[in-house]
PDB file of C-alpha atoms and ligand atoms in Angstrom:
ATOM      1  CA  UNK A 507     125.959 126.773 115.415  1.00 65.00           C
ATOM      2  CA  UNK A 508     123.573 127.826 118.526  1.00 93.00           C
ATOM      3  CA  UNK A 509     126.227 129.886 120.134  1.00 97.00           C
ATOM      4  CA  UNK A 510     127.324 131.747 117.107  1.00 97.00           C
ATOM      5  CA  UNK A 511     123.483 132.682 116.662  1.00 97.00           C
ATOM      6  CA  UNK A 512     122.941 133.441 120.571  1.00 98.00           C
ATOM      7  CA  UNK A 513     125.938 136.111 120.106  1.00 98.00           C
ATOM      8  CA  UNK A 514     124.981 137.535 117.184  1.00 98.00           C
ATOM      9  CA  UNK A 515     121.534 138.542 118.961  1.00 97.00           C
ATOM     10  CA  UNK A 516     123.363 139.979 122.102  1.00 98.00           C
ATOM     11  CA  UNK A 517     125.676 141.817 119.535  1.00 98.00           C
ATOM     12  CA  UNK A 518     122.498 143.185 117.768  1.00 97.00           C
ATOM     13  CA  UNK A 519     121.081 144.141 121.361  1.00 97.00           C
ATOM     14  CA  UNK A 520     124.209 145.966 122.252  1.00 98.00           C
ATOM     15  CA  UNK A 521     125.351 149.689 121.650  1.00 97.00           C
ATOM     16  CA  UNK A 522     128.819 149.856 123.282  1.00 98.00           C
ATOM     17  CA  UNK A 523     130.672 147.060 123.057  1.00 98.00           C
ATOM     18  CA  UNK A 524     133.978 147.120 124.996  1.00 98.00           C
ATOM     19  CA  UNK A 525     136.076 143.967 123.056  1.00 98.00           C
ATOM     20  CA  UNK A 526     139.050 142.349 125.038  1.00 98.00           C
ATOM     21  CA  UNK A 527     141.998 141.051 123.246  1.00 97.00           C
ATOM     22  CA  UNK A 528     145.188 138.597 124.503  1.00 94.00           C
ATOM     23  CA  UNK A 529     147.918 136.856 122.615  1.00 92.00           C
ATOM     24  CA  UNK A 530     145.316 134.349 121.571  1.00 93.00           C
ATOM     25  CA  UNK A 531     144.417 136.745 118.547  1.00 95.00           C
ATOM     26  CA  UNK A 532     147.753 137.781 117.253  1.00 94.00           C
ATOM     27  CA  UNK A 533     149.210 134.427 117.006  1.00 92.00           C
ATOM     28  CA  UNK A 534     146.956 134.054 114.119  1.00 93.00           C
ATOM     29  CA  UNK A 535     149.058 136.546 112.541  1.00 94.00           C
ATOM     30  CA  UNK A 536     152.296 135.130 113.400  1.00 90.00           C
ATOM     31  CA  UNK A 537     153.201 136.676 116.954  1.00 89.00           C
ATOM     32  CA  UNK A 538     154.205 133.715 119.141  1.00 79.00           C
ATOM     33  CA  UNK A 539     152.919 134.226 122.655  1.00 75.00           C
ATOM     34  CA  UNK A 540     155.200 134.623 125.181  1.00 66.00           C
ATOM     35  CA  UNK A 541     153.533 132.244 128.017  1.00 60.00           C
ATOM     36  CA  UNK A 542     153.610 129.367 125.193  1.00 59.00           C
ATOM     37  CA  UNK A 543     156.436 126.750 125.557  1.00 54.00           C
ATOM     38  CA  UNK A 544     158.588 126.181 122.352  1.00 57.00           C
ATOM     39  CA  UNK A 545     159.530 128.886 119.431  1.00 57.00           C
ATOM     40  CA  UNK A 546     161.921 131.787 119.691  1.00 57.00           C
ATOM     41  CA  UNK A 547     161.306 132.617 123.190  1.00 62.00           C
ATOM     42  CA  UNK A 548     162.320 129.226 125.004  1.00 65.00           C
ATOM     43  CA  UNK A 549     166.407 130.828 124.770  1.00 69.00           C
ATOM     44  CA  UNK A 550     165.020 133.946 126.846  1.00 75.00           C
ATOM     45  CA  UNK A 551     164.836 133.227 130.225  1.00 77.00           C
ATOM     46  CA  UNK A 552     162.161 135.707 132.009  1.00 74.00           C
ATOM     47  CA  UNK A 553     163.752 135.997 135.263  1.00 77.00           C
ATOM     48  CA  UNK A 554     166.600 137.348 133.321  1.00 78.00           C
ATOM     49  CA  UNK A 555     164.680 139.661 131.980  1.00 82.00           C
ATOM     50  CA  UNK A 556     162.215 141.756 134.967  1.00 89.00           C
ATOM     51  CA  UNK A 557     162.138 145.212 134.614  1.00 92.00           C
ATOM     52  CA  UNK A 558     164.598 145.153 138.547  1.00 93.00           C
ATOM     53  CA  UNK A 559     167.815 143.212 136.241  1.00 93.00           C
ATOM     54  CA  UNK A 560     166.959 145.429 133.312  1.00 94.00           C
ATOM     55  CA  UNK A 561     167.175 148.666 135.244  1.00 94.00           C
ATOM     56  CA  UNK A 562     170.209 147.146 136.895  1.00 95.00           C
ATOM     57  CA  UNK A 563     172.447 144.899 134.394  1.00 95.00           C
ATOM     58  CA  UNK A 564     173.852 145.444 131.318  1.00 95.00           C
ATOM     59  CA  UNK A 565     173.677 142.335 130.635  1.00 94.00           C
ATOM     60  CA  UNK A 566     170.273 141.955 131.046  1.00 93.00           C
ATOM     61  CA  UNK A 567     169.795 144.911 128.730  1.00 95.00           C
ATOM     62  CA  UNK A 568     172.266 143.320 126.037  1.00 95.00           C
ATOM     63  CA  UNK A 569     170.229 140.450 126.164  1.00 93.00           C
ATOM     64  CA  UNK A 570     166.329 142.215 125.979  1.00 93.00           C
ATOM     65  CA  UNK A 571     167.470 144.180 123.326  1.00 96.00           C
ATOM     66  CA  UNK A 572     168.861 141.216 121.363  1.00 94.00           C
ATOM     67  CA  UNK A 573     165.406 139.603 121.908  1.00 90.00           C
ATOM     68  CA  UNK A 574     163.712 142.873 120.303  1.00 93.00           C
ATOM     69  CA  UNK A 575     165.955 142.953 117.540  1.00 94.00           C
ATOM     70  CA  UNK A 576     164.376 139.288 116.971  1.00 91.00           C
ATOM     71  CA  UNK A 577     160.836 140.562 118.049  1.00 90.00           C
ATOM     72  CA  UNK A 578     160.525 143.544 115.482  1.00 95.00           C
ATOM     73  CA  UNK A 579     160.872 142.528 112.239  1.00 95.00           C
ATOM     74  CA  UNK A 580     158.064 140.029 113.195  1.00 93.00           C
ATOM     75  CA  UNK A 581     155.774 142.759 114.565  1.00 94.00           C
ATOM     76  CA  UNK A 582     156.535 144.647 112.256  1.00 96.00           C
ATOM     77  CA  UNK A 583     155.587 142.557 108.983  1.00 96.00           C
ATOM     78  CA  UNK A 584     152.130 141.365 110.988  1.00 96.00           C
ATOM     79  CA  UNK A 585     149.252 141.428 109.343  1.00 98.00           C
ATOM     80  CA  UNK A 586     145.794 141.950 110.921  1.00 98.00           C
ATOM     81  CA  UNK A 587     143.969 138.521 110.594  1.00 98.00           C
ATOM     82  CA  UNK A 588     140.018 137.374 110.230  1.00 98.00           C
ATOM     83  CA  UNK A 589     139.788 138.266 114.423  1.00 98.00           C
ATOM     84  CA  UNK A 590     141.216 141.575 114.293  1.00 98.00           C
ATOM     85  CA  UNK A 591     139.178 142.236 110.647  1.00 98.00           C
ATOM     86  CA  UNK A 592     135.928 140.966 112.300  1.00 98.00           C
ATOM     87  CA  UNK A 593     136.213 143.462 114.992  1.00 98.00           C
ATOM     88  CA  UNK A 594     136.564 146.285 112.737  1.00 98.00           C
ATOM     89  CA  UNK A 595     133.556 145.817 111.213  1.00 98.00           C
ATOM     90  CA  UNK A 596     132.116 146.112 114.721  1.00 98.00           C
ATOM     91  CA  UNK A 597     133.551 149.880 114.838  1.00 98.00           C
ATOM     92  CA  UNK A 598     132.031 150.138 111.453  1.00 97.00           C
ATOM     93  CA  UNK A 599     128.901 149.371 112.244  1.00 97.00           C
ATOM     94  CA  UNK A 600     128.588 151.793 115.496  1.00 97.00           C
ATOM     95  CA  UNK A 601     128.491 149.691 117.794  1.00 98.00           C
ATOM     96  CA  UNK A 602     132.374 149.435 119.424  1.00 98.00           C
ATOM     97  CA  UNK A 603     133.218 151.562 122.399  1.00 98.00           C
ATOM     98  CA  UNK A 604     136.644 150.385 122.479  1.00 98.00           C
ATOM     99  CA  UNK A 605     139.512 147.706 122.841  1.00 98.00           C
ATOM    100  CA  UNK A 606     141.100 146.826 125.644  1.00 97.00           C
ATOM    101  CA  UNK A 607     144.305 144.690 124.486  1.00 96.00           C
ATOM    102  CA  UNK A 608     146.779 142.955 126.068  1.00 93.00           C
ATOM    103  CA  UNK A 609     148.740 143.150 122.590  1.00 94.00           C
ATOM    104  CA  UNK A 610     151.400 145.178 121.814  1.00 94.00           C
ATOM    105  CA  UNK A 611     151.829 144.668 118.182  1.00 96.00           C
ATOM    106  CA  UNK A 612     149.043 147.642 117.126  1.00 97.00           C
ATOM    107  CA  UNK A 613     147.520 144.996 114.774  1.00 98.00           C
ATOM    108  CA  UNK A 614     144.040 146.545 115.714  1.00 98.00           C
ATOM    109  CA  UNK A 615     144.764 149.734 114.714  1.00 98.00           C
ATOM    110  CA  UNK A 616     146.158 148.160 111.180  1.00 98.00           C
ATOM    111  CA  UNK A 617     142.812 147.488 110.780  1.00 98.00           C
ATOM    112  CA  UNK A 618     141.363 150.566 110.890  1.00 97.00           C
ATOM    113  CA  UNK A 619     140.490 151.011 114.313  1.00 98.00           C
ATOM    114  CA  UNK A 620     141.773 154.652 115.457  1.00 98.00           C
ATOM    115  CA  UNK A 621     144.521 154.783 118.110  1.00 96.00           C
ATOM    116  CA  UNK A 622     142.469 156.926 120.522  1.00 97.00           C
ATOM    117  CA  UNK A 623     139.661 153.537 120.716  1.00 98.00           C
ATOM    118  CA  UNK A 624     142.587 151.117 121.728  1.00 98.00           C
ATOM    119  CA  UNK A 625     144.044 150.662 125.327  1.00 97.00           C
ATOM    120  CA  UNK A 626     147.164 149.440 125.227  1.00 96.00           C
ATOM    121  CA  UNK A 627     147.168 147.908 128.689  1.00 94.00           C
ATOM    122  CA  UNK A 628     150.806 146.189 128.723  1.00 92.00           C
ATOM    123  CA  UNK A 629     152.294 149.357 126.233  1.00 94.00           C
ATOM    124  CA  UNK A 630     153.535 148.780 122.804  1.00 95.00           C
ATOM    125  CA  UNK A 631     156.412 147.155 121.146  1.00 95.00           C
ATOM    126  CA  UNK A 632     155.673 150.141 118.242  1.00 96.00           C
ATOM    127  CA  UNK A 633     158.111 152.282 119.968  1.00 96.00           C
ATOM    128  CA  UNK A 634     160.909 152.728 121.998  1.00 97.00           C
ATOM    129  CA  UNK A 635     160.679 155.074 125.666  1.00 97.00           C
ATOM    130  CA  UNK A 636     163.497 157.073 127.057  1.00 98.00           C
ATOM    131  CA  UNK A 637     163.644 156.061 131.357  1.00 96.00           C
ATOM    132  CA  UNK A 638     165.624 159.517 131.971  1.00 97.00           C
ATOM    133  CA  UNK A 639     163.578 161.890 130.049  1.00 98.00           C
ATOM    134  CA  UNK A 640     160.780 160.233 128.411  1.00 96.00           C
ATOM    135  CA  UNK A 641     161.049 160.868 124.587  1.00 98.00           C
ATOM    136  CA  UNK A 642     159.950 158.320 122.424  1.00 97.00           C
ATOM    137  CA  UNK A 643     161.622 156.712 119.620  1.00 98.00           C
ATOM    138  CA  UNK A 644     159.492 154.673 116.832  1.00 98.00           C
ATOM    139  CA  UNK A 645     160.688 151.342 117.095  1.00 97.00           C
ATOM    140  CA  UNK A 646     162.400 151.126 113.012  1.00 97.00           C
ATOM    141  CA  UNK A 647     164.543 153.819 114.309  1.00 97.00           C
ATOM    142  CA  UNK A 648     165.659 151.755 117.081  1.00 98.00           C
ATOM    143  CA  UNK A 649     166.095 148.797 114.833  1.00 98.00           C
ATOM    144  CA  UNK A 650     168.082 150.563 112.036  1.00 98.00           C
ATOM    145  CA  UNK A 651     170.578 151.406 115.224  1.00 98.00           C
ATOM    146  CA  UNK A 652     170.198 147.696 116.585  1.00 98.00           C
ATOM    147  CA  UNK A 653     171.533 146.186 113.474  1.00 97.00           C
ATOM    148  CA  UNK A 654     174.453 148.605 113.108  1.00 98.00           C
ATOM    149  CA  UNK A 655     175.733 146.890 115.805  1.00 97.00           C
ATOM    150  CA  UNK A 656     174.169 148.895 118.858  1.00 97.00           C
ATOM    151  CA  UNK A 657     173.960 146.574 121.588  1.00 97.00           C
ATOM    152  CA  UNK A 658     172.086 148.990 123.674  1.00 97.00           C
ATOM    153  CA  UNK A 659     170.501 151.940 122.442  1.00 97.00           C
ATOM    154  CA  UNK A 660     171.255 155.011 124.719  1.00 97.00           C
ATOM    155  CA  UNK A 661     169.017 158.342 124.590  1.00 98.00           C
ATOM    156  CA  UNK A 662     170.261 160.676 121.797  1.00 96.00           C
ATOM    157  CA  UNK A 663     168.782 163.396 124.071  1.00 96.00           C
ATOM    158  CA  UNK A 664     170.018 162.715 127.151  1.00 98.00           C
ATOM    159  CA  UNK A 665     171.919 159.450 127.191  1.00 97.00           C
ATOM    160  CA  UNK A 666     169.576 157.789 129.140  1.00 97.00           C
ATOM    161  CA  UNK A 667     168.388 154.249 129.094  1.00 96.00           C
ATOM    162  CA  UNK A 668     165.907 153.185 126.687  1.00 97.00           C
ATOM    163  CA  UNK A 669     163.651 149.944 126.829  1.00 95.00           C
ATOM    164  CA  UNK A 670     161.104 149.102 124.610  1.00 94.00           C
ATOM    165  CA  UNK A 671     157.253 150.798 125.801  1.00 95.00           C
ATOM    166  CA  UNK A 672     155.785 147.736 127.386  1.00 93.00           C
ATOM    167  CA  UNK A 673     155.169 146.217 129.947  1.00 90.00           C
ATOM    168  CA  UNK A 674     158.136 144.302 131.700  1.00 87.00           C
ATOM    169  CA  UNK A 675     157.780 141.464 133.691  1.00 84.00           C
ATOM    170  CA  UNK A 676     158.340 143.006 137.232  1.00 86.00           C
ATOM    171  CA  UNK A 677     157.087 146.673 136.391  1.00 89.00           C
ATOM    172  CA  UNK A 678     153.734 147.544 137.231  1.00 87.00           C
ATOM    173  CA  UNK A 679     151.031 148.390 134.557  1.00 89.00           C
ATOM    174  CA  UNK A 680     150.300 151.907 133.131  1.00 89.00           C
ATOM    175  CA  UNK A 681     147.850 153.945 135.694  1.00 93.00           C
ATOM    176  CA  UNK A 682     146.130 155.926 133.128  1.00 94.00           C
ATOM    177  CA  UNK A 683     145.546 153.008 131.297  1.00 95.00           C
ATOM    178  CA  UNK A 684     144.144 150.661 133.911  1.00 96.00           C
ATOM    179  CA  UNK A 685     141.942 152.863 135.098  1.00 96.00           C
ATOM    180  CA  UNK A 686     140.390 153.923 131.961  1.00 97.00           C
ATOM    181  CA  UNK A 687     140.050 150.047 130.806  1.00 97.00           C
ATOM    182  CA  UNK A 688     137.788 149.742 134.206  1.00 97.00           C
ATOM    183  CA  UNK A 689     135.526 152.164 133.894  1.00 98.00           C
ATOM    184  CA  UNK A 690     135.230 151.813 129.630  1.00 98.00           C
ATOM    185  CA  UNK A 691     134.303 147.839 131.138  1.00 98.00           C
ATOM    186  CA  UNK A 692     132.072 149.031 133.934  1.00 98.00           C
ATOM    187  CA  UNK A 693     130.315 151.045 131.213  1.00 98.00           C
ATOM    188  CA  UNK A 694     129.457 148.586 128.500  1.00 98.00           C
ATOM    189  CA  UNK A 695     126.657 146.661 127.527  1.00 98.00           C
ATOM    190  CA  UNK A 696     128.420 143.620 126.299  1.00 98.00           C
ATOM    191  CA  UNK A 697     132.230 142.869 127.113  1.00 98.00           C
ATOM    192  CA  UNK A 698     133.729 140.428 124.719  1.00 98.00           C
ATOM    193  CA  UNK A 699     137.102 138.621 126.162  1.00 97.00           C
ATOM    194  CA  UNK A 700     138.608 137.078 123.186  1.00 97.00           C
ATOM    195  CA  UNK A 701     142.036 135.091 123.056  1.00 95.00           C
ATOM    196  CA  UNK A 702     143.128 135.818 126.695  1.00 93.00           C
ATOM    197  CA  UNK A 703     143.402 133.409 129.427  1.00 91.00           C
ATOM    198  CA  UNK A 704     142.080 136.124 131.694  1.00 91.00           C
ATOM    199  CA  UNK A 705     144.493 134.835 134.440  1.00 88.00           C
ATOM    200  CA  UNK A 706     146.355 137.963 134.937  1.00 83.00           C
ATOM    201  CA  UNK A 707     145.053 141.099 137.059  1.00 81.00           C
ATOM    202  CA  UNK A 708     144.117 143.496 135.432  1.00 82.00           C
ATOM    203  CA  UNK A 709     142.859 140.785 132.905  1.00 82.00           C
ATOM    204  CA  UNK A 710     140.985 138.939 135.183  1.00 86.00           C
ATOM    205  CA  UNK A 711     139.210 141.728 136.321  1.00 92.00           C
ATOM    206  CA  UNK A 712     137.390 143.494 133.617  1.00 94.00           C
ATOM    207  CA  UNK A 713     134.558 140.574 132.574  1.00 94.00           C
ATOM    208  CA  UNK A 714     133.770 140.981 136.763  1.00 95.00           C
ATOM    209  CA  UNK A 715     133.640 144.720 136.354  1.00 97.00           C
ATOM    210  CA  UNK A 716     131.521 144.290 133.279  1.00 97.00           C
ATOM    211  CA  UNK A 717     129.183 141.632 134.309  1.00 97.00           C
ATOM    212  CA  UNK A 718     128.522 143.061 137.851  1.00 96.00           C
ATOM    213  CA  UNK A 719     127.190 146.313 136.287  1.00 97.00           C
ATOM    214  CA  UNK A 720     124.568 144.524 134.415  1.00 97.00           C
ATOM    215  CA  UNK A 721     126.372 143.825 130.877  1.00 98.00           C
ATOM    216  CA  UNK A 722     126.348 140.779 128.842  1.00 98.00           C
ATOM    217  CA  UNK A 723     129.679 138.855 129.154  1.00 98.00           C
ATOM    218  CA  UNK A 724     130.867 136.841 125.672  1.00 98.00           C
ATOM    219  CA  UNK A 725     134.248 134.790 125.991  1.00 98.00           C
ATOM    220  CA  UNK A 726     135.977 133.345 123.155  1.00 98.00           C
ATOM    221  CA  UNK A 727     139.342 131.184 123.817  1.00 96.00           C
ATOM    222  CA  UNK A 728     141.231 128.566 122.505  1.00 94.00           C
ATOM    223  CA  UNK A 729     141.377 126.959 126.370  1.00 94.00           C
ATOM    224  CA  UNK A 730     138.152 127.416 128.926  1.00 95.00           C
ATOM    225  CA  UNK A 731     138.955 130.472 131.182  1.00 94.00           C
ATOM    226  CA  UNK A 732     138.445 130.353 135.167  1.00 91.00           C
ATOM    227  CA  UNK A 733     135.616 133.092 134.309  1.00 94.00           C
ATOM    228  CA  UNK A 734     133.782 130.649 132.131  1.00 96.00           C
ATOM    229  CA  UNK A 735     130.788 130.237 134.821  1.00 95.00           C
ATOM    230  CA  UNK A 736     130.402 134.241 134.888  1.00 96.00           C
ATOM    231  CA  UNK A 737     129.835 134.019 131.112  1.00 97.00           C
ATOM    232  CA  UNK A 738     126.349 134.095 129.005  1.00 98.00           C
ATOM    233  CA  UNK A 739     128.101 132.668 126.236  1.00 98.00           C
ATOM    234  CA  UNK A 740     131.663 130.351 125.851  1.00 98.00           C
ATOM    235  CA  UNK A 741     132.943 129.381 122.633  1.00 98.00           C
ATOM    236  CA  UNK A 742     136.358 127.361 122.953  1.00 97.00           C
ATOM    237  CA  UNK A 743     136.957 127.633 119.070  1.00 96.00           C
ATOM    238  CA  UNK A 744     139.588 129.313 116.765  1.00 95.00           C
ATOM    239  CA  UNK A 745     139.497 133.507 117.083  1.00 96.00           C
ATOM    240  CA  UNK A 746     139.314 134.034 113.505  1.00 97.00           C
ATOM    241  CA  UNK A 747     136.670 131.853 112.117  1.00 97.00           C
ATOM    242  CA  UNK A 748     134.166 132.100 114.958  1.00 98.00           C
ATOM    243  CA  UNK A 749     134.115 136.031 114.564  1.00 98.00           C
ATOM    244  CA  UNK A 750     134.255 136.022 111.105  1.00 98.00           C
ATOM    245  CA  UNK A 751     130.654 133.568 111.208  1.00 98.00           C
ATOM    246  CA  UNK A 752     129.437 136.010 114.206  1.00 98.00           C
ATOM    247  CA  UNK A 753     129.961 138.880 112.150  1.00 98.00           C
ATOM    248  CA  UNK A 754     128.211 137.181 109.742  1.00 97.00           C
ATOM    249  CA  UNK A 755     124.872 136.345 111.059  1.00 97.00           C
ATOM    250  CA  UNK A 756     124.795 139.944 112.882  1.00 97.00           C
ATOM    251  CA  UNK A 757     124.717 141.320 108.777  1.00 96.00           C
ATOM    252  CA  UNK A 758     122.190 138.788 107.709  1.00 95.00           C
ATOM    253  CA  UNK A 759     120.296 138.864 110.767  1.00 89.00           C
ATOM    254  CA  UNK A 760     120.235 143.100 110.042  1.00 86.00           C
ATOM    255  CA  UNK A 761     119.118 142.679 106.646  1.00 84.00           C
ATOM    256  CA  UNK A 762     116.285 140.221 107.392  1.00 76.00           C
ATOM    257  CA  UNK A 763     114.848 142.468 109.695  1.00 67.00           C
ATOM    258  CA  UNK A 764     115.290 145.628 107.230  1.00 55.00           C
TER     259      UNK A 764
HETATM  260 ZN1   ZN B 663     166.330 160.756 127.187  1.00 58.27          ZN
END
């Protein structure tokens, strides 16, 4: 295929890649996306669930908890799949700066990728984060408490509330970590958007922030994006397969040319 030939060039060309990640490349490993219709999530309403009724209701607590007590067991048994593996060959071969995910499930750095090259823009579902005095729990802990019967976990330090580390609906994103993800996608030579809608700020921001500082702009999703026209490349195919062949011709296309 043209495209997957026209990428693997650019890919060849490029010395810091900055790769951008949504739900669109862990469902392939089994984590149902929270946006999509249908599946687990359709018995959680969101509005019950903002970070405002969380920090407020018990009830709403009760009920987020119950839904990470369903959530866990799934991250945790995930598996990195052909997308995630494909990237990692990327870091292998030099040329990744870093990943900026929308993910929470640390499936990138299952495969190999260390923790310090992946933003976590909306947190992590990997551990557990104290409101009152900020300790962190890993998230097995949690769960061994969760299915003792613990409807909501309290801090053992200082009885303070505890929510999962990401990103609530309602709660605003990590600082540190927003700013960062702009300038590491200011700074790159090619940005790669890969299984995100790239509706949501600061989603929809980075291929801008890349493109308008002279990079190449690659995006690979399921659906076409509202940054489609910004793009040198669009590939509306599977995340798995079409990196897996990209990764591909980039090796052959290294060995041809010694
Ligand atoms: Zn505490």
């Amino acid at each position: 295929m043209d495209k997957i030939n026209t990428v693997a060039d650019i890919i060849r060309q490029s010395e810091k890649i900055v790769i951008f990640t949504g739900a669109g490349i862990s469902t392939e490993s089994g984590i149902p996306d929270f946006r999509s219709p249908g599946g687990i999530w359709d018995q959680y309403d969101p509005n019950e669930l903002t970070y405002q009724k969380f920090l407020s209701s018990q009830a709403s607590r009760e009920k987020y908890w119950e839904r990470q007590k369903t959530l866990w067991p799934i991250i945790a048994a995930a598996m990195p799949n052909a997308g995630h593996r494909a990237i990692s060959e990327l870091h292998k071969m030099g040329k990744l700066d870093c990943i900026i995910t929308q993910d929470g499930d640390s499936l990138h750095q299952k495969s190999g990728i260390p923790d310090e090259m992946v933003i976590e823009l909306h947190g992590t579902w990997t551990r557990a984060l104290c409101l009152g005095c900020g300790r962190k729990y890993p998230s097995e802990e949690i769960q061994v408490r969760l299915e003792a019967g613990e409807k909501v976990p309290l801090c053992e330090e200082c009885g303070g509330i505890m929510k999962p580390d990401v990103i609530q609906f309602g709660q605003a994103l990590p600082e540190k970590e927003t700013g960062e993800a702009q300038r590491r996608a200011a700074g790159c030579d090619l940005l790669m958007a890969c299984g995100s809608s790239l509706v949501v700020y600061p989603a929809a921001q980075m291929p801008l922030l890349a493109k308008d500082n002279g990079a190449k702009l690659v995006i690979i999703n399921l659906m076409p994006t509202t940054h489609d026209r910004y793009a040198d490349v669009v590939i509306n195919e599977k995340l798995g397969q079409t990196l897996t062949e990209i990764i591909k011709q980039v090796k052959a296309k290294s060995k041809d040319r010694g």
